[in-house]
Tab-separated table of C-alpha atoms and ligand atoms in Angstrom:
chain	number	residue	atom	x	y	z
A	201	MET	CA	-26.919	-36.106	-21.584
A	202	PRO	CA	-28.003	-35.997	-25.265
A	203	PRO	CA	-25.887	-33.859	-27.621
A	204	VAL	CA	-27.030	-30.218	-27.845
A	205	ASP	CA	-27.049	-28.129	-31.025
A	206	LEU	CA	-25.378	-24.937	-29.748
A	207	LYS	CA	-26.946	-22.954	-32.566
A	208	LYS	CA	-30.469	-23.793	-31.331
A	209	VAL	CA	-30.539	-23.913	-27.558
A	210	ARG	CA	-33.928	-24.043	-25.815
A	211	ALA	CA	-34.662	-23.915	-22.090
A	212	TYR	CA	-34.560	-27.243	-20.272
A	213	GLY	CA	-37.215	-28.014	-17.647
A	214	ASP	CA	-38.212	-31.656	-17.277
A	215	LYS	CA	-36.809	-32.921	-20.549
A	216	SER	CA	-34.660	-31.778	-23.444
A	217	GLY	CA	-36.192	-29.122	-25.639
A	218	ASP	CA	-39.406	-28.655	-23.607
A	219	GLY	CA	-38.753	-24.900	-23.263
A	220	ALA	CA	-39.912	-24.856	-19.615
A	221	VAL	CA	-38.757	-21.927	-17.466
A	222	GLN	CA	-39.294	-20.615	-13.953
A	223	LEU	CA	-39.773	-16.920	-13.302
A	224	SER	CA	-39.989	-15.027	-10.018
A	225	PHE	CA	-41.185	-11.448	-9.597
A	226	THR	CA	-43.086	-9.055	-7.378
A	227	LEU	CA	-46.171	-7.014	-8.284
A	228	PRO	CA	-47.225	-3.971	-6.269
A	229	ILE	CA	-50.734	-5.355	-5.614
A	230	PRO	CA	-52.427	-6.811	-2.504
A	231	HIS	CA	-52.147	-10.556	-2.016
A	232	ASP	CA	-55.840	-11.335	-2.595
A	233	GLU	CA	-57.825	-13.593	-4.979
A	234	LYS	CA	-56.841	-11.474	-7.990
A	235	ALA	CA	-53.117	-11.785	-7.319
A	236	PRO	CA	-52.399	-15.228	-8.900
A	237	PRO	CA	-54.455	-14.489	-12.071
A	238	ALA	CA	-52.655	-11.138	-12.328
A	239	ALA	CA	-49.303	-12.928	-12.136
A	240	ALA	CA	-50.405	-15.431	-14.795
A	241	ALA	CA	-51.561	-12.557	-17.047
A	242	PHE	CA	-48.255	-10.762	-16.523
A	243	ALA	CA	-46.260	-13.903	-17.439
A	244	SER	CA	-48.473	-14.396	-20.458
A	245	ARG	CA	-47.769	-10.827	-21.639
A	246	LEU	CA	-44.058	-11.635	-21.333
A	247	GLY	CA	-44.663	-14.367	-23.898
A	248	LEU	CA	-44.717	-17.404	-21.608
A	249	LYS	CA	-47.111	-20.146	-22.690
A	250	GLU	CA	-49.147	-22.175	-20.196
A	251	PRO	CA	-48.255	-19.935	-17.229
A	252	SER	CA	-48.805	-21.671	-13.928
A	253	VAL	CA	-48.463	-19.787	-10.627
A	254	VAL	CA	-46.810	-22.326	-8.320
A	255	HIS	CA	-46.089	-20.016	-5.395
A	256	SER	CA	-47.312	-16.674	-4.169
A	257	ALA	CA	-46.746	-14.781	-0.938
A	258	ASP	CA	-47.824	-11.583	0.774
A	259	LEU	CA	-44.989	-9.088	1.049
A	260	GLY	CA	-46.996	-6.728	3.254
A	261	GLY	CA	-49.082	-5.009	0.609
A	262	TYR	CA	-47.146	-6.297	-2.402
A	263	SER	CA	-47.231	-9.856	-3.760
A	264	PHE	CA	-44.400	-12.182	-4.701
A	265	PHE	CA	-44.801	-14.965	-7.287
A	266	ILE	CA	-43.045	-17.933	-8.795
A	267	VAL	CA	-44.495	-18.932	-12.162
A	268	TYR	CA	-43.691	-21.860	-14.431
A	269	GLY	CA	-44.248	-21.495	-18.170
A	270	LYS	CA	-42.993	-22.491	-21.608
A	271	THR	CA	-41.223	-20.638	-24.359
A	272	ASP	CA	-40.215	-21.517	-27.923
A	273	VAL	CA	-37.266	-19.148	-27.754
A	274	GLU	CA	-34.034	-20.599	-29.142
A	275	ILE	CA	-30.646	-18.984	-28.876
A	276	ASP	CA	-27.478	-19.384	-30.906
A	277	VAL	CA	-24.822	-19.789	-28.229
A	278	GLU	CA	-22.071	-20.197	-30.851
A	279	SER	CA	-22.666	-16.689	-32.174
A	280	LEU	CA	-22.041	-15.002	-28.807
A	281	ALA	CA	-18.727	-13.182	-28.535
A	282	VAL	CA	-17.882	-13.023	-24.831
A	283	PRO	CA	-14.483	-11.674	-23.790
A	284	LYS	CA	-12.757	-13.555	-21.013
A	285	VAL	CA	-9.803	-12.614	-18.867
A	286	GLU	CA	-6.747	-14.018	-20.632
A	287	MET	CA	-4.515	-15.488	-17.960
A	288	GLU	CA	-3.177	-18.648	-16.431
A	289	VAL	CA	-4.144	-19.081	-12.765
A	290	TRP	CA	-1.046	-19.590	-10.613
A	291	ASP	CA	-0.998	-20.493	-6.924
A	292	ARG	CA	0.244	-18.161	-4.183
A	293	ASP	CA	3.756	-19.630	-4.016
A	294	GLU	CA	4.180	-19.367	-7.771
A	295	ILE	CA	2.900	-15.784	-7.777
A	296	ASP	CA	5.285	-14.744	-4.970
A	297	ARG	CA	8.178	-16.519	-6.721
A	298	VAL	CA	7.498	-14.873	-10.098
A	299	ILE	CA	7.155	-11.417	-8.519
A	300	GLU	CA	10.434	-11.856	-6.647
A	301	GLU	CA	12.450	-13.388	-9.470
A	302	ARG	CA	11.052	-11.620	-12.530
A	303	LEU	CA	9.720	-8.301	-11.269
A	304	GLY	CA	12.231	-7.923	-8.444
A	305	ARG	CA	10.133	-5.892	-6.004
A	306	PRO	CA	6.939	-6.249	-3.970
A	307	LEU	CA	3.757	-5.158	-5.739
A	308	VAL	CA	1.362	-2.648	-4.215
A	309	MET	CA	-2.349	-3.301	-4.605
A	310	VAL	CA	-4.977	-0.979	-3.147
A	311	GLY	CA	-8.683	-1.661	-3.056
A	312	ALA	CA	-12.060	-0.582	-1.718
A	313	CYS	CA	-15.804	-0.674	-2.151
A	314	ILE	CA	-16.353	2.605	-3.935
A	315	GLY	CA	-19.193	5.112	-3.887
A	316	ASP	CA	-22.034	4.367	-1.473
A	317	ASP	CA	-21.395	0.640	-1.585
A	318	ALA	CA	-20.969	-0.956	1.852
A	319	HIS	CA	-20.746	-4.592	0.682
A	320	THR	CA	-17.198	-5.228	1.841
A	321	VAL	CA	-17.339	-9.020	2.139
A	322	GLY	CA	-16.275	-9.464	-1.510
A	323	ILE	CA	-13.261	-7.144	-1.473
A	324	ASP	CA	-12.288	-8.535	1.947
A	325	ALA	CA	-12.381	-12.028	0.459
A	326	ILE	CA	-9.874	-10.945	-2.180
A	327	MET	CA	-7.623	-8.705	-0.080
A	328	ASN	CA	-7.711	-9.658	3.600
A	329	MET	CA	-5.342	-12.175	5.190
A	330	LYS	CA	-8.067	-14.743	5.823
A	331	GLY	CA	-9.303	-14.833	2.223
A	332	TYR	CA	-12.268	-16.955	1.217
A	333	HIS	CA	-13.136	-20.646	0.846
A	334	GLY	CA	-9.671	-21.669	1.970
A	335	HIS	CA	-7.948	-19.341	-0.507
A	336	PHE	CA	-5.814	-16.802	1.346
A	337	GLY	CA	-6.233	-13.118	0.470
A	338	LEU	CA	-3.607	-10.782	-0.974
A	339	GLU	CA	-2.413	-9.645	2.480
A	340	ARG	CA	-1.058	-13.160	2.917
A	341	TYR	CA	1.185	-12.904	-0.169
A	342	ARG	CA	4.830	-12.375	0.740
A	343	MET	CA	5.484	-10.177	-2.306
A	344	VAL	CA	2.262	-8.144	-2.245
A	345	GLU	CA	1.594	-5.086	-0.139
A	346	ALA	CA	-2.210	-5.059	-0.015
A	347	VAL	CA	-4.148	-2.116	1.405
A	348	ASN	CA	-7.903	-2.444	1.725
A	349	PHE	CA	-9.648	0.869	2.394
A	350	GLY	CA	-12.997	-0.785	3.167
A	351	SER	CA	-16.451	0.526	2.431
A	352	GLN	CA	-17.984	3.622	0.875
A	353	VAL	CA	-14.734	5.069	-0.388
A	354	PRO	CA	-15.136	7.875	-2.955
A	355	PRO	CA	-13.355	7.060	-6.243
A	356	GLU	CA	-11.299	10.260	-5.710
A	357	THR	CA	-9.979	8.950	-2.379
A	358	LEU	CA	-9.084	5.533	-3.736
A	359	LEU	CA	-7.191	7.086	-6.630
A	360	THR	CA	-5.394	9.575	-4.381
A	361	GLU	CA	-4.254	6.705	-2.144
A	362	ALA	CA	-3.208	4.675	-5.171
A	363	ILE	CA	-1.072	7.531	-6.488
A	364	ALA	CA	0.456	8.266	-3.055
A	365	ARG	CA	1.463	4.603	-2.672
A	366	ARG	CA	2.576	4.226	-6.293
A	367	ALA	CA	0.184	1.313	-6.610
A	368	ASP	CA	0.642	-1.292	-9.295
A	369	ALA	CA	-3.030	-2.250	-9.188
A	370	VAL	CA	-6.267	-0.622	-8.091
A	371	LEU	CA	-9.111	-2.950	-7.111
A	372	ALA	CA	-12.655	-1.572	-7.016
A	373	SER	CA	-15.627	-3.540	-5.724
A	374	GLN	CA	-19.211	-2.746	-6.718
A	375	ILE	CA	-22.660	-4.201	-6.294
A	376	VAL	CA	-24.601	-3.729	-9.513
A	377	THR	CA	-27.468	-1.353	-8.774
A	378	GLY	CA	-30.776	-0.895	-10.557
A	379	ASN	CA	-30.128	2.787	-11.166
A	380	ASP	CA	-26.652	2.176	-12.626
A	381	LEU	CA	-24.677	3.823	-9.802
A	382	HIS	CA	-22.025	1.129	-10.249
A	383	ARG	CA	-21.414	2.378	-13.784
A	384	LEU	CA	-21.089	5.969	-12.598
A	385	ASN	CA	-18.679	5.067	-9.789
A	386	LEU	CA	-16.499	2.769	-11.872
A	387	ALA	CA	-16.400	5.110	-14.857
A	388	ARG	CA	-15.528	7.997	-12.519
A	389	LEU	CA	-12.503	6.119	-11.186
A	390	ILE	CA	-11.176	5.608	-14.709
A	391	GLU	CA	-11.942	9.200	-15.745
A	392	LEU	CA	-10.033	10.489	-12.717
A	393	ALA	CA	-7.102	8.214	-13.491
A	394	GLU	CA	-7.023	9.471	-17.057
A	395	ALA	CA	-7.262	13.103	-15.939
A	396	SER	CA	-4.401	12.519	-13.459
A	397	GLY	CA	-2.246	10.926	-16.149
A	398	VAL	CA	-1.903	7.605	-14.290
A	399	ARG	CA	-4.290	5.391	-16.244
A	400	ASP	CA	-1.429	3.662	-18.048
A	401	ARG	CA	0.774	3.407	-14.972
A	402	MET	CA	-1.632	1.221	-12.977
A	403	ILE	CA	-3.737	-1.851	-13.618
A	404	PHE	CA	-7.417	-1.253	-12.888
A	405	VAL	CA	-9.525	-4.233	-11.881
A	406	CYS	CA	-13.148	-4.253	-10.773
A	407	GLY	CA	-15.278	-6.969	-9.273
A	408	GLY	CA	-18.556	-7.838	-7.632
A	409	PRO	CA	-21.330	-10.400	-7.750
A	410	ARG	CA	-22.760	-9.192	-11.069
A	411	ILE	CA	-19.639	-7.681	-12.589
A	412	ASP	CA	-18.147	-9.423	-15.620
A	413	HIS	CA	-15.163	-8.897	-17.864
A	414	MET	CA	-17.265	-7.453	-20.683
A	415	LEU	CA	-18.702	-4.725	-18.441
A	416	ALA	CA	-15.251	-4.008	-17.024
A	417	LEU	CA	-13.761	-3.517	-20.509
A	418	GLU	CA	-16.685	-1.313	-21.503
A	419	LEU	CA	-16.045	0.948	-18.496
A	420	GLY	CA	-12.332	1.232	-19.238
A	421	PHE	CA	-10.930	-1.341	-16.781
A	422	ASP	CA	-8.276	-3.921	-17.584
A	423	ALA	CA	-10.286	-6.798	-16.150
A	424	GLY	CA	-13.479	-7.630	-14.302
A	425	PHE	CA	-14.211	-10.560	-11.993
A	426	GLY	CA	-17.484	-11.909	-10.594
A	427	ARG	CA	-18.627	-14.583	-8.178
A	428	GLY	CA	-16.169	-17.341	-7.329
A	429	THR	CA	-13.092	-15.135	-7.670
A	430	TYR	CA	-10.120	-15.740	-5.365
A	431	ALA	CA	-7.031	-13.671	-4.657
A	432	GLU	CA	-4.899	-15.871	-6.913
A	433	HIS	CA	-7.073	-14.986	-9.927
A	434	VAL	CA	-6.516	-11.263	-9.386
A	435	ALA	CA	-2.833	-11.617	-8.525
A	436	SER	CA	-2.172	-13.901	-11.518
A	437	PHE	CA	-3.799	-11.372	-13.820
A	438	VAL	CA	-1.877	-8.421	-12.371
A	439	VAL	CA	1.491	-10.193	-12.432
A	440	GLN	CA	1.036	-11.526	-15.956
A	441	ARG	CA	-0.077	-8.109	-17.203
A	442	LEU	CA	2.986	-6.473	-15.609
A	443	LEU	CA	5.284	-9.086	-17.126
A	444	LYS	CA	3.717	-8.494	-20.530
A	445	THR	CA	4.088	-4.711	-20.226
A	446	ALA	CA	7.690	-5.088	-19.095
A	447	GLY	CA	8.357	-7.577	-21.885
A	448	ALA	CA	9.833	-9.857	-19.192
D	788	B12	C1	-24.194	-9.181	3.448
D	788	B12	C2	-25.107	-8.285	2.629
D	788	B12	C3	-25.289	-6.969	3.076
D	788	B12	C4	-24.567	-6.401	4.296
D	788	B12	C5	-23.134	-6.046	3.859
D	788	B12	C6	-22.155	-6.161	5.018
D	788	B12	C7	-20.738	-6.056	4.537
D	788	B12	N1	-19.887	-5.606	5.419
D	788	B12	O1	-20.409	-6.383	3.419
D	788	B12	C8	-25.470	-5.180	4.644
D	788	B12	C9	-26.494	-5.599	5.653
D	788	B12	C10	-24.722	-3.954	5.145
D	788	B12	C11	-26.172	-4.932	3.310
D	788	B12	C12	-26.782	-3.734	2.999
D	788	B12	C13	-27.484	-3.522	1.825
D	788	B12	N2	-27.748	-4.437	0.862
D	788	B12	CO1	-26.943	-6.203	0.807
D	788	B12	N3	-26.506	-8.024	0.698
D	788	B12	C14	-25.732	-8.772	1.438
D	788	B12	C15	-25.761	-10.218	0.900
D	788	B12	C16	-26.728	-11.017	1.807
D	788	B12	C17	-24.458	-10.978	0.836
D	788	B12	C18	-23.330	-10.263	0.078
D	788	B12	C19	-22.048	-10.989	0.371
D	788	B12	O2	-21.432	-10.730	1.381
D	788	B12	N4	-21.648	-11.972	-0.492
D	788	B12	C20	-20.462	-12.793	-0.274
D	788	B12	C21	-19.248	-12.269	-1.076
D	788	B12	C22	-18.032	-13.133	-0.753
D	788	B12	O3	-19.571	-12.426	-2.435
D	788	B12	P1	-19.358	-11.265	-3.510
D	788	B12	O4	-19.706	-9.949	-2.931
D	788	B12	O5	-20.030	-11.691	-4.749
D	788	B12	O6	-17.786	-11.232	-3.733
D	788	B12	C23	-17.121	-12.170	-4.575
D	788	B12	C24	-17.079	-11.755	-6.058
D	788	B12	O7	-18.161	-10.973	-6.472
D	788	B12	C25	-15.757	-11.075	-6.216
D	788	B12	N5	-15.586	-9.672	-5.889
D	788	B12	C26	-16.314	-8.833	-5.133
D	788	B12	N6	-15.734	-7.623	-5.098
D	788	B12	C27	-14.605	-7.691	-5.834
D	788	B12	C28	-13.649	-6.729	-6.157
D	788	B12	C29	-12.583	-7.075	-6.986
D	788	B12	C30	-11.550	-6.065	-7.329
D	788	B12	C31	-12.489	-8.391	-7.492
D	788	B12	C32	-11.378	-8.755	-8.376
D	788	B12	C33	-13.441	-9.346	-7.177
D	788	B12	C34	-14.488	-8.991	-6.351
D	788	B12	O8	-14.923	-11.818	-5.342
D	788	B12	C35	-15.661	-12.154	-4.165
D	788	B12	C36	-15.153	-13.484	-3.681
D	788	B12	O9	-15.338	-14.499	-4.636
D	788	B12	C37	-26.338	-10.003	-0.561
D	788	B12	C38	-27.227	-11.148	-1.081
D	788	B12	C39	-26.416	-12.293	-1.555
D	788	B12	N7	-26.722	-13.480	-1.075
D	788	B12	O10	-25.485	-12.102	-2.353
D	788	B12	C40	-27.164	-8.725	-0.359
D	788	B12	C41	-27.323	-7.796	-1.545
D	788	B12	C42	-26.006	-7.641	-2.267
D	788	B12	N8	-27.704	-6.534	-0.895
D	788	B12	C43	-28.590	-5.856	-1.553
D	788	B12	C44	-29.160	-4.627	-1.136
D	788	B12	C45	-30.306	-4.101	-1.996
D	788	B12	C46	-28.701	-3.944	-0.004
D	788	B12	C47	-29.222	-2.612	0.538
D	788	B12	C48	-29.486	-1.547	-0.543
D	788	B12	C49	-30.458	-2.930	1.357
D	788	B12	C50	-31.181	-1.703	1.899
D	788	B12	N9	-32.312	-1.396	1.267
D	788	B12	O11	-30.687	-1.074	2.791
D	788	B12	C51	-28.086	-2.194	1.497
D	788	B12	C52	-27.043	-1.307	0.788
D	788	B12	C53	-26.001	-0.821	1.742
D	788	B12	C54	-24.920	-0.089	0.997
D	788	B12	N10	-24.790	1.200	1.266
D	788	B12	O12	-24.196	-0.672	0.198
D	788	B12	C55	-28.986	-6.563	-2.842
D	788	B12	C56	-28.341	-5.931	-4.081
D	788	B12	C57	-29.294	-5.981	-5.242
D	788	B12	C58	-28.590	-5.743	-6.529
D	788	B12	N11	-28.701	-4.558	-7.017
D	788	B12	O13	-27.957	-6.622	-7.078
D	788	B12	C59	-28.530	-8.040	-2.544
D	788	B12	C60	-28.148	-8.855	-3.791
D	788	B12	C61	-29.714	-8.700	-1.800
D	788	B12	C62	-30.957	-8.804	-2.665
D	788	B12	N12	-31.210	-9.922	-3.313
D	788	B12	O14	-31.723	-7.888	-2.733
D	788	B12	N13	-26.108	-6.039	2.514
């Protein structure tokens, strides 16, 4: 691969620097002879040069498109400041050993999909015994008491359970929604924790397919995790944060 100037990054299609991109979208129009030209016009208005509609399909009254095009846009990747979760990823044995030897008691971690969200597969992957992709979940950790409250749990309920169990960490899962319900739900959890005076007594972690650490920090969480997260990432973060707080 040729060297890339990270201050001037262009899209890569067939060859370096060609600026070729692929875009998919739906228009609320019938899938007739005007549909592909409408898609090309739409892509053109977005600033794409040489728009070419390579796929279109009838969605039952609406039309779906895939369009190729070119752009001169360049971005300066070096100038982007992106926070990342500061931690070293330990394996399950190491995490259990450190909890036992340095913290001296099992840790309690409670979690749920909050609000209306019923997408439990992600939080199950982190918390349940079976885990995900061959990485066991928190229930499998000898020194972690993990309680997964499942789907559509109001933030109030999750916090009440966390307080009742004197949780060390609260794990909230959210699908990012177009109307920003994820922001409302996640922010509500933190507001409630602050109002109850427990914000500093627990570690708050959120996650989901389009959640990232930057969004998590913005909403008042300690960390945020997206796709490809395993239980050991979350547990490593929680343990290392507790050690830091304890000065251990
Ligand atoms: C399965 C599924 C469902 C199932 C969920 C069943 C269940 N028990 O979970 C059902 C059929 C119920 C469903 C319903 C809906 N769904 Co759905 N669903 C999916 C699907 C196909 C897979 C999601 C999944 O299981 N991924 C696998 C897990 C392992 O990945 P993950 O969630 O990213 O989790 C990982 C990380 O994100 C992270 N993580 C997740 N949570 C947490 C929490 C913490 C604390 C941490 C640290 C990490 C973490 O760790 C996990 C492991 O690495 C996705 C499409 C897709 N391919 O992603 C759509 C998708 C998420 N659904 C979508 C939609 C729109 C809906 C509905 C609104 C559809 C409808 N109109 O009814 C409803 C909403 C229901 C509701 N009230 O929430 C959209 C969301 C769009 C968006 N805004 O981004 C998607 C993206 C599909 C799409 N392209 O349109 N869905």
